[in-house]
Coordinates of C-alpha atoms in Angstrom, one line a residue:
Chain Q
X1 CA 85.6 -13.7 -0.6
X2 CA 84.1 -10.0 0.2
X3 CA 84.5 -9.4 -3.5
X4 CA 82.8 -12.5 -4.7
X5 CA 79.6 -11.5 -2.5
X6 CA 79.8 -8.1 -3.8
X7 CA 78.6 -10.0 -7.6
X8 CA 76.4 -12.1 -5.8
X9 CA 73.2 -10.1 -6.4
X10 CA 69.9 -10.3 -3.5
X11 CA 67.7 -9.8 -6.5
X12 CA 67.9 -13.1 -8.1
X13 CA 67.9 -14.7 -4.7
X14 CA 64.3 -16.5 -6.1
X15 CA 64.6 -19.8 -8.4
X16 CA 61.8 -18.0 -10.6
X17 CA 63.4 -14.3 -11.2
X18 CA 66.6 -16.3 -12.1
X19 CA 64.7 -18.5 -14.6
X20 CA 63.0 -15.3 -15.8
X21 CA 66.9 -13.6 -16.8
X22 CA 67.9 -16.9 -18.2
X23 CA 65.2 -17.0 -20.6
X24 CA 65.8 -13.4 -21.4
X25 CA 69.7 -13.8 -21.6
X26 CA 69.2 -16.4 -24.7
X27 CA 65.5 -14.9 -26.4
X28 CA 65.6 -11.6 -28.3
X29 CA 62.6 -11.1 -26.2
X30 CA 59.5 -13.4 -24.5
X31 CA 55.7 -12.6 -24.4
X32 CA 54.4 -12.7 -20.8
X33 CA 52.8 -16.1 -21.9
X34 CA 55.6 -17.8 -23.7
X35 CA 57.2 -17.2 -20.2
X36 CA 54.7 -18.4 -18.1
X37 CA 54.5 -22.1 -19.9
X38 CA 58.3 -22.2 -20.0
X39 CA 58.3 -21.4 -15.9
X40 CA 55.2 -23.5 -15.0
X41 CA 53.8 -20.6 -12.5
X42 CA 50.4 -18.5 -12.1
X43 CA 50.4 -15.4 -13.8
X44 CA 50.2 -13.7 -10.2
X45 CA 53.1 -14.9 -9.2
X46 CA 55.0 -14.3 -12.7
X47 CA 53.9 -10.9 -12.7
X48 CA 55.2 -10.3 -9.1
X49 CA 58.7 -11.4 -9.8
X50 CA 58.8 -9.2 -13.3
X51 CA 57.8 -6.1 -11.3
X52 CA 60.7 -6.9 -8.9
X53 CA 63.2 -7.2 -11.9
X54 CA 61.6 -4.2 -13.7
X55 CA 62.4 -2.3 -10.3
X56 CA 66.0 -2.6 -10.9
X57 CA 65.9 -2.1 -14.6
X58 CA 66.9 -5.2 -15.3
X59 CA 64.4 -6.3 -17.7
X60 CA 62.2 -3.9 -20.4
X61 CA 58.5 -4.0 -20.6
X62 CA 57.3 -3.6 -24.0
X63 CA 53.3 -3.0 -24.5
X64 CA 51.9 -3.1 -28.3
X65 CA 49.1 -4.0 -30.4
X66 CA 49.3 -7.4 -32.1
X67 CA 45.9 -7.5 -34.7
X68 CA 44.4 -4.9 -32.2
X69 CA 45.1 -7.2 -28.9
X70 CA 47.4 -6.0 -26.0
X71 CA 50.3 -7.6 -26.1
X72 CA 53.1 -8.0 -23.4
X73 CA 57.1 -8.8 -24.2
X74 CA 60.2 -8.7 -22.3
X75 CA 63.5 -7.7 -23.1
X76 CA 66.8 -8.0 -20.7
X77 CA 68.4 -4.4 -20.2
X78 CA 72.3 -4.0 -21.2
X79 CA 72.0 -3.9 -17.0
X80 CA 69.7 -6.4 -16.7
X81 CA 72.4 -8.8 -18.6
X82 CA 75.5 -7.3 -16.8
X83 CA 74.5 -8.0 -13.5
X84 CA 73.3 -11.7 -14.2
X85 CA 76.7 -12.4 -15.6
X86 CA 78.4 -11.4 -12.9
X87 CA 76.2 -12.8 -10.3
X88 CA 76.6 -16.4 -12.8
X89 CA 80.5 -15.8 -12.4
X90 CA 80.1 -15.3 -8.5
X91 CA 78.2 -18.6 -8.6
X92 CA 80.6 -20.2 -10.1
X93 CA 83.5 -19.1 -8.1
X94 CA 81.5 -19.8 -4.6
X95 CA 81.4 -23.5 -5.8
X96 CA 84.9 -23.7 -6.9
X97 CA 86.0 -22.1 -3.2
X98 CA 83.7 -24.6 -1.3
Chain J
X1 CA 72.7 -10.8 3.3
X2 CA 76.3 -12.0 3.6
X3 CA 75.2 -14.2 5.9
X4 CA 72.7 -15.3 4.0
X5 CA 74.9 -16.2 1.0
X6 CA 77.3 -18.2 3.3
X7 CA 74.6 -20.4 4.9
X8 CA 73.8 -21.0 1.4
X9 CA 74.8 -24.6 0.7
X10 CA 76.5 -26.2 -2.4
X11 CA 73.4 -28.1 -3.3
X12 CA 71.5 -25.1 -3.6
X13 CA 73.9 -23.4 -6.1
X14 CA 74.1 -26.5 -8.0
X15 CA 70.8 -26.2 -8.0
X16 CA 70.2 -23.0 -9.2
X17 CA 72.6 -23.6 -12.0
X18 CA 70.7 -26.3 -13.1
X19 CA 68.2 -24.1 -13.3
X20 CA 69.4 -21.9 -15.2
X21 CA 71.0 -24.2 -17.4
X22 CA 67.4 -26.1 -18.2
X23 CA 65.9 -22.8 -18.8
X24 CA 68.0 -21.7 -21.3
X25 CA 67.7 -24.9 -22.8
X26 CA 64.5 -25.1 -22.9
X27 CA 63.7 -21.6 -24.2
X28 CA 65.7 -21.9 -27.2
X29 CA 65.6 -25.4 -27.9
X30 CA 62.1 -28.0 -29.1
X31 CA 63.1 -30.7 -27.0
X32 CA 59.8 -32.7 -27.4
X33 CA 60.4 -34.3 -30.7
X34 CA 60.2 -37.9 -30.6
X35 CA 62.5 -40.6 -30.8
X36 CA 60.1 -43.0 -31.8
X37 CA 59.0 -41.7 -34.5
X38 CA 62.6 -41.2 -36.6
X39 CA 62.8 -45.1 -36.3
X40 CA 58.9 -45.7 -37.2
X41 CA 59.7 -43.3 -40.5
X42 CA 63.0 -45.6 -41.1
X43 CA 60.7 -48.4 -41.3
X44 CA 58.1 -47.1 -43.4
X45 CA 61.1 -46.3 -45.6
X46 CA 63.0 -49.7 -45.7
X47 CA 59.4 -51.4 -47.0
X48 CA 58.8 -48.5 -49.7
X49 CA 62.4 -48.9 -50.6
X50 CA 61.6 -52.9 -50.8
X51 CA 58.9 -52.6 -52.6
X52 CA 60.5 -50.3 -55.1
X53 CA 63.0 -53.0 -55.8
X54 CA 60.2 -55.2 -56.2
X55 CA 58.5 -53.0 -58.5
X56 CA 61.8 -52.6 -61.1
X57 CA 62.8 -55.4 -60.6
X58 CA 59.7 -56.7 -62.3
X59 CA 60.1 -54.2 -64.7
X60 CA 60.3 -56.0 -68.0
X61 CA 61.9 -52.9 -70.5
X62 CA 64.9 -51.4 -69.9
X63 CA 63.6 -47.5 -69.4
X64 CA 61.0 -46.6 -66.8
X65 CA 58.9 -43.8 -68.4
X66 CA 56.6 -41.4 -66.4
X67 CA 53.8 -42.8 -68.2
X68 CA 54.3 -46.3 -67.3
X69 CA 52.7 -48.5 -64.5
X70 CA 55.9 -49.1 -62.6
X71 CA 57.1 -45.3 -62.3
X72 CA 53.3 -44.3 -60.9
X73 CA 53.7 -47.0 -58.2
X74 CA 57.2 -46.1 -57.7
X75 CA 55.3 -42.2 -57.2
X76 CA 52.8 -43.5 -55.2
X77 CA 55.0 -45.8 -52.5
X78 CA 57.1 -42.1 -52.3
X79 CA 53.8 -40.3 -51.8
X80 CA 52.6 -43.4 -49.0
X81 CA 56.2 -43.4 -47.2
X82 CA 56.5 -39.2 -47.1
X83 CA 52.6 -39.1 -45.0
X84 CA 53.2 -41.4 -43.0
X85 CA 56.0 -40.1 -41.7
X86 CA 55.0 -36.8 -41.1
X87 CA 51.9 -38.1 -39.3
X88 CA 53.7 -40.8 -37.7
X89 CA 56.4 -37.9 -36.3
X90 CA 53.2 -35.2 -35.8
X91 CA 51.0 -37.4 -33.2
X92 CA 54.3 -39.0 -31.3
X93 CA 55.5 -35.3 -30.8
X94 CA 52.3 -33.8 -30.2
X95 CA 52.0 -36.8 -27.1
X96 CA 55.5 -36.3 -26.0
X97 CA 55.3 -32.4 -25.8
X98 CA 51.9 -33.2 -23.9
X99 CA 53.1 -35.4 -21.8
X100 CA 55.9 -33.0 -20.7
X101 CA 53.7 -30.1 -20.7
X102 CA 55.6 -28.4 -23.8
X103 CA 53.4 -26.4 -26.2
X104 CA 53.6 -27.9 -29.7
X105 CA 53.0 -24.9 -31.4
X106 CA 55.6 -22.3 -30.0
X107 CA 58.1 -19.8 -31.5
X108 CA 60.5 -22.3 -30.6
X109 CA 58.8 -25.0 -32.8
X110 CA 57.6 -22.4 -35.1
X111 CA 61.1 -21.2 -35.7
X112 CA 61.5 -25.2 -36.0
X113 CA 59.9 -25.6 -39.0
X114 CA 60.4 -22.5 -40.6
X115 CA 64.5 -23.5 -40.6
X116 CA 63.2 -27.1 -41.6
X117 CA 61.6 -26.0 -44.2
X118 CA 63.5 -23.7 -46.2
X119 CA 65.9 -26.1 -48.0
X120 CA 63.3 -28.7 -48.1
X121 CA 61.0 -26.6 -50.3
X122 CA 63.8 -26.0 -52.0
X123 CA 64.4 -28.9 -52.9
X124 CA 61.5 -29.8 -54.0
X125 CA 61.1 -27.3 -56.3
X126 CA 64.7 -28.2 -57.6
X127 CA 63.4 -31.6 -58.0
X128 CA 60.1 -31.0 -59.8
X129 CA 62.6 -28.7 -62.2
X130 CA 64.5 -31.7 -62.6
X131 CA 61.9 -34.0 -63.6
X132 CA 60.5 -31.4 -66.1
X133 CA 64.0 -31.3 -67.4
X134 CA 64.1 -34.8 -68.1
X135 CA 67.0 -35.3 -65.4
X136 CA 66.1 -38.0 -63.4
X137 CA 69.6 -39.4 -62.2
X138 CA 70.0 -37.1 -59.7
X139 CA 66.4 -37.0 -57.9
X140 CA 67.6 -39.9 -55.3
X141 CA 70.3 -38.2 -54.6
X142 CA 69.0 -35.0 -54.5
X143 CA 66.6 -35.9 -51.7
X144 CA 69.5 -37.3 -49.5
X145 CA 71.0 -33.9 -49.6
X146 CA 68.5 -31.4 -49.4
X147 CA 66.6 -33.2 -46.7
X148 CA 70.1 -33.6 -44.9
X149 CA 70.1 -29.8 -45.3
X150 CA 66.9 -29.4 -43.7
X151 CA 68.4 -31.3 -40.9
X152 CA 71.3 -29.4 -40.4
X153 CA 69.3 -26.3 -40.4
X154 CA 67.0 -27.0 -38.2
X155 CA 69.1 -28.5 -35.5
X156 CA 70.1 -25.1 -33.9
X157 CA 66.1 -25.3 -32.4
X158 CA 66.2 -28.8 -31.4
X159 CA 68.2 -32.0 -30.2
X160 CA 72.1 -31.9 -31.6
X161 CA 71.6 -35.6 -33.3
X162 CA 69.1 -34.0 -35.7
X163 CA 72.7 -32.2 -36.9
X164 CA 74.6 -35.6 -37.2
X165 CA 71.7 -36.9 -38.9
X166 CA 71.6 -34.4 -41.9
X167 CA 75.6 -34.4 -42.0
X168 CA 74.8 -38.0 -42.4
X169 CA 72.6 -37.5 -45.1
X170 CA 74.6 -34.8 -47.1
X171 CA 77.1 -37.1 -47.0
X172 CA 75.8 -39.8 -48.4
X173 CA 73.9 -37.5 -50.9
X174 CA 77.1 -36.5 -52.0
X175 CA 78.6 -40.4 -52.2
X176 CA 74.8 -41.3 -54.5
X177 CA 76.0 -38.4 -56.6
X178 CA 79.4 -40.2 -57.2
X179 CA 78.1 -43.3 -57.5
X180 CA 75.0 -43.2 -60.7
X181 CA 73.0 -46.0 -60.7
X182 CA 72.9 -47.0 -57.0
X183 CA 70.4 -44.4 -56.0
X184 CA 67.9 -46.9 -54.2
X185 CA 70.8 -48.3 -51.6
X186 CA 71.7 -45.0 -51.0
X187 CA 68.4 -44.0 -50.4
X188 CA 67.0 -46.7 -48.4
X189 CA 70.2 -46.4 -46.3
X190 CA 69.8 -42.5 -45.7
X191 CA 66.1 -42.6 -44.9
X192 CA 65.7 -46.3 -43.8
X193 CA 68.9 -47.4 -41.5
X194 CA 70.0 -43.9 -40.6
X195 CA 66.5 -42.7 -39.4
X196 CA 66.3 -45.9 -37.2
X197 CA 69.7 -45.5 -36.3
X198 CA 69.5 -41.2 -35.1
X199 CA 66.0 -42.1 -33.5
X200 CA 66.9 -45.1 -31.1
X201 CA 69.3 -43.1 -29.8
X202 CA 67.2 -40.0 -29.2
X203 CA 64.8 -42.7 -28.2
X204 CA 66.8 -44.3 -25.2
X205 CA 68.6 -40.6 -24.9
X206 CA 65.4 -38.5 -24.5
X207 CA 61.8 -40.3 -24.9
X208 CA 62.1 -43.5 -21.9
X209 CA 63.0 -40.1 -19.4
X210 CA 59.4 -39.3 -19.5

C-alpha cells in the first residue's frame, strides 16, 4: 500500500493539471489556446495550473514568433511523462485494492 | 497527504480517469462530425444514382460519348450529388461542434482533412488521367476505392466507423473492379446504402447524446 502512495503524485491532485498532462501525453505539443478550448477554463486559471506543473518540470514552455505574433506551446518533459504514468498505474492499482 | 489519498473515494478516481480518458480523446480525435449528415449524402446519392439509370437507360445508342447529352447529365448529377454532400456534411458539423462547444477549425480537424484529402486528390487526378486516356471502365470503381482510402486515412482523427466505412468501400471498389459492367450498383451501394448505413449508426451512437 505505502508503495502505491509513493506513485500517487500531490501534484496532479487537481482535475485540471491532470487534464493538462493528458493532453500533453497524446499531442506532440498544445498552444496555450488549443488547451484552453479543449479544458473549458479562464486563461487565469489555465495559466495557474501550468505554472504549478512547470514548477516540477513536468511540462516545457516554448515562446516563439508565429508571422511576428507571440506564440505560447507546451510540451510534456521525459519527467513530466514518467511521473504521470506512474501516478496512472497507482490509480489503477488503488481501484483494483478497494 | 496519505491521508488524504485514503479518504479519497472510488468515485473520485473513477472520476478522474474518466477524465483523463475524455481528454485524451478529445485532443487527438474530431469527434463533432455528424451522423446525420453521412445518411443525408447516402440519399442524395441513391437519387443521382436513380437518375443515372434513368438517364442510360434512355439512352438510345449503344456508346455514351463525352460529347453527348446523356454523359453531361450523367457529369452534372455527379457534380449536384458531390456539393451537396459536402455542404450537407459542412453546416451539420459546423452545428454539432457548436453545439458541443468544439472548434470546427482546429489542428485536430485540420489534421482531418489534410489525411482526408491526400488520396482523394489523388484520385481525382488519377481519374481525370483516366478519362483523358480514354479508360472509362474503371472511373466507378475508382471512386469506391480511393474515397474508401480517404476514409481509412482519415479515421486515426476521428470516429473508428469512419475506418469500417472506407474498408467498406475499398472492398467493394475492389469487387466493381472484378465485376466490369456493374459499376452503377456498386456505386450506388458504396455511396448510397453504406453512407446511410455508417451514419445511422454514428447518428444513434454519437449525434442524439447532444
Amino acid at each position: 500500500m505505502k508503495n502505491i502512495l509513493k506513485n500517487i503524485n500531490k501534484v496532479f491532485d487537481h482535475r485540471i493539471r491532470l487534464a493538462i498532462m493528458s493532453a500533453l501525453m497524446v499531442n506532440d505539443f498544445l498552444e496555450f489556446k488549443r488547451l484552453k478550448e479543449l479544458l473549458g477554463v479562464t486563461d487565469g486559471n489555465l495559466a495557474s495550473h501550468i505554472k504549478a506543473l512547470e514548477k516540477e518540470n513536468f511540462i516545457i514552455t516554448e515562446k516563439q514568433f508565429v508571422n511576428k505574433k507571440p506564440n505560447t506551446r507546451y510540451k510534456i518533459s521525459s519527467a513530466g511523462r514518467k511521473a504521470f504514468k506512474n501516478h496512472l498505474h497507482a490509480l489503477e492499482q488503488l481501484l483494483n485494492q478497494e | 497527504m496519505l491521508f488524504k489519498v485514503l479518504s479519497m473515494n472510488k468515485k473520485e478516481h473513477l472520476e478522474n480517469l474518466a477524465t483523463i480518458k475524455e481528454i485524451m480523446g478529445r485532443s487527438t480525435q474530431f469527434l463533432s462530425l455528424s451522423g446525420l449528415s453521412g445518411i443525408l449524402a447516402g440519399i442524395y446519392a441513391l437519387l443521382g444514382s436513380f437518375l443515372v439509370y434513368r438517364l442510360i437507360e434512355n439512352h438510345n445508342s449503344e456508346y455514351i460519348t463525352l460529347e453527348s447529352y446523356t454523359f453531361k447529365m450523367i457529369l452534372l448529377t455527379a457534380s449536384v450529388v458531390l456539393l451537396l454532400s459536402v455542404f450537407t456534411a459542412l453546416l451539420l458539423t459546423f452545428r454539432k461542434a457548436k453545439k458541443s462547444n468544439e472548434s470546427i477549425w482546429n489542428p485536430v480537424s485540420k489534421r482531418l482533412l489534410f489525411n482526408f484529402l491526400i488520396p482523394l486528390v489523388t484520385g481525382g487526378i488519377f481519374i481525370f488521367l483516366l478519362i483523358s486516356n480514354r479508360i472509362y471502365g474503371l472511373i466507378g470503381p475508382v471512386t469506391l476505392i480511393f474515397y474508401g482510402l480517404s476514409c481509412v486515412n482519415a479515421s486515426k482523427y476521428t470516429h473508428k466507423d469512419i475506418l469500417f466505412l472506407g474498408l467498406s468501400q475499398i472492398t467493394l471498389g475492389l469487387l466493381s473492379t472484378a465485376f466490369p459492367g456493374n459499376s452503377l450498383y456498386f456505386w450506388a451501394f458504396g455511396f448510397g446504402v453504406l453512407h446511410i448505413f455508417y451514419g445511422s449508426i454514428m447518428y444513434f451512437k454519437y449525434d442524439r447524446q447532444h
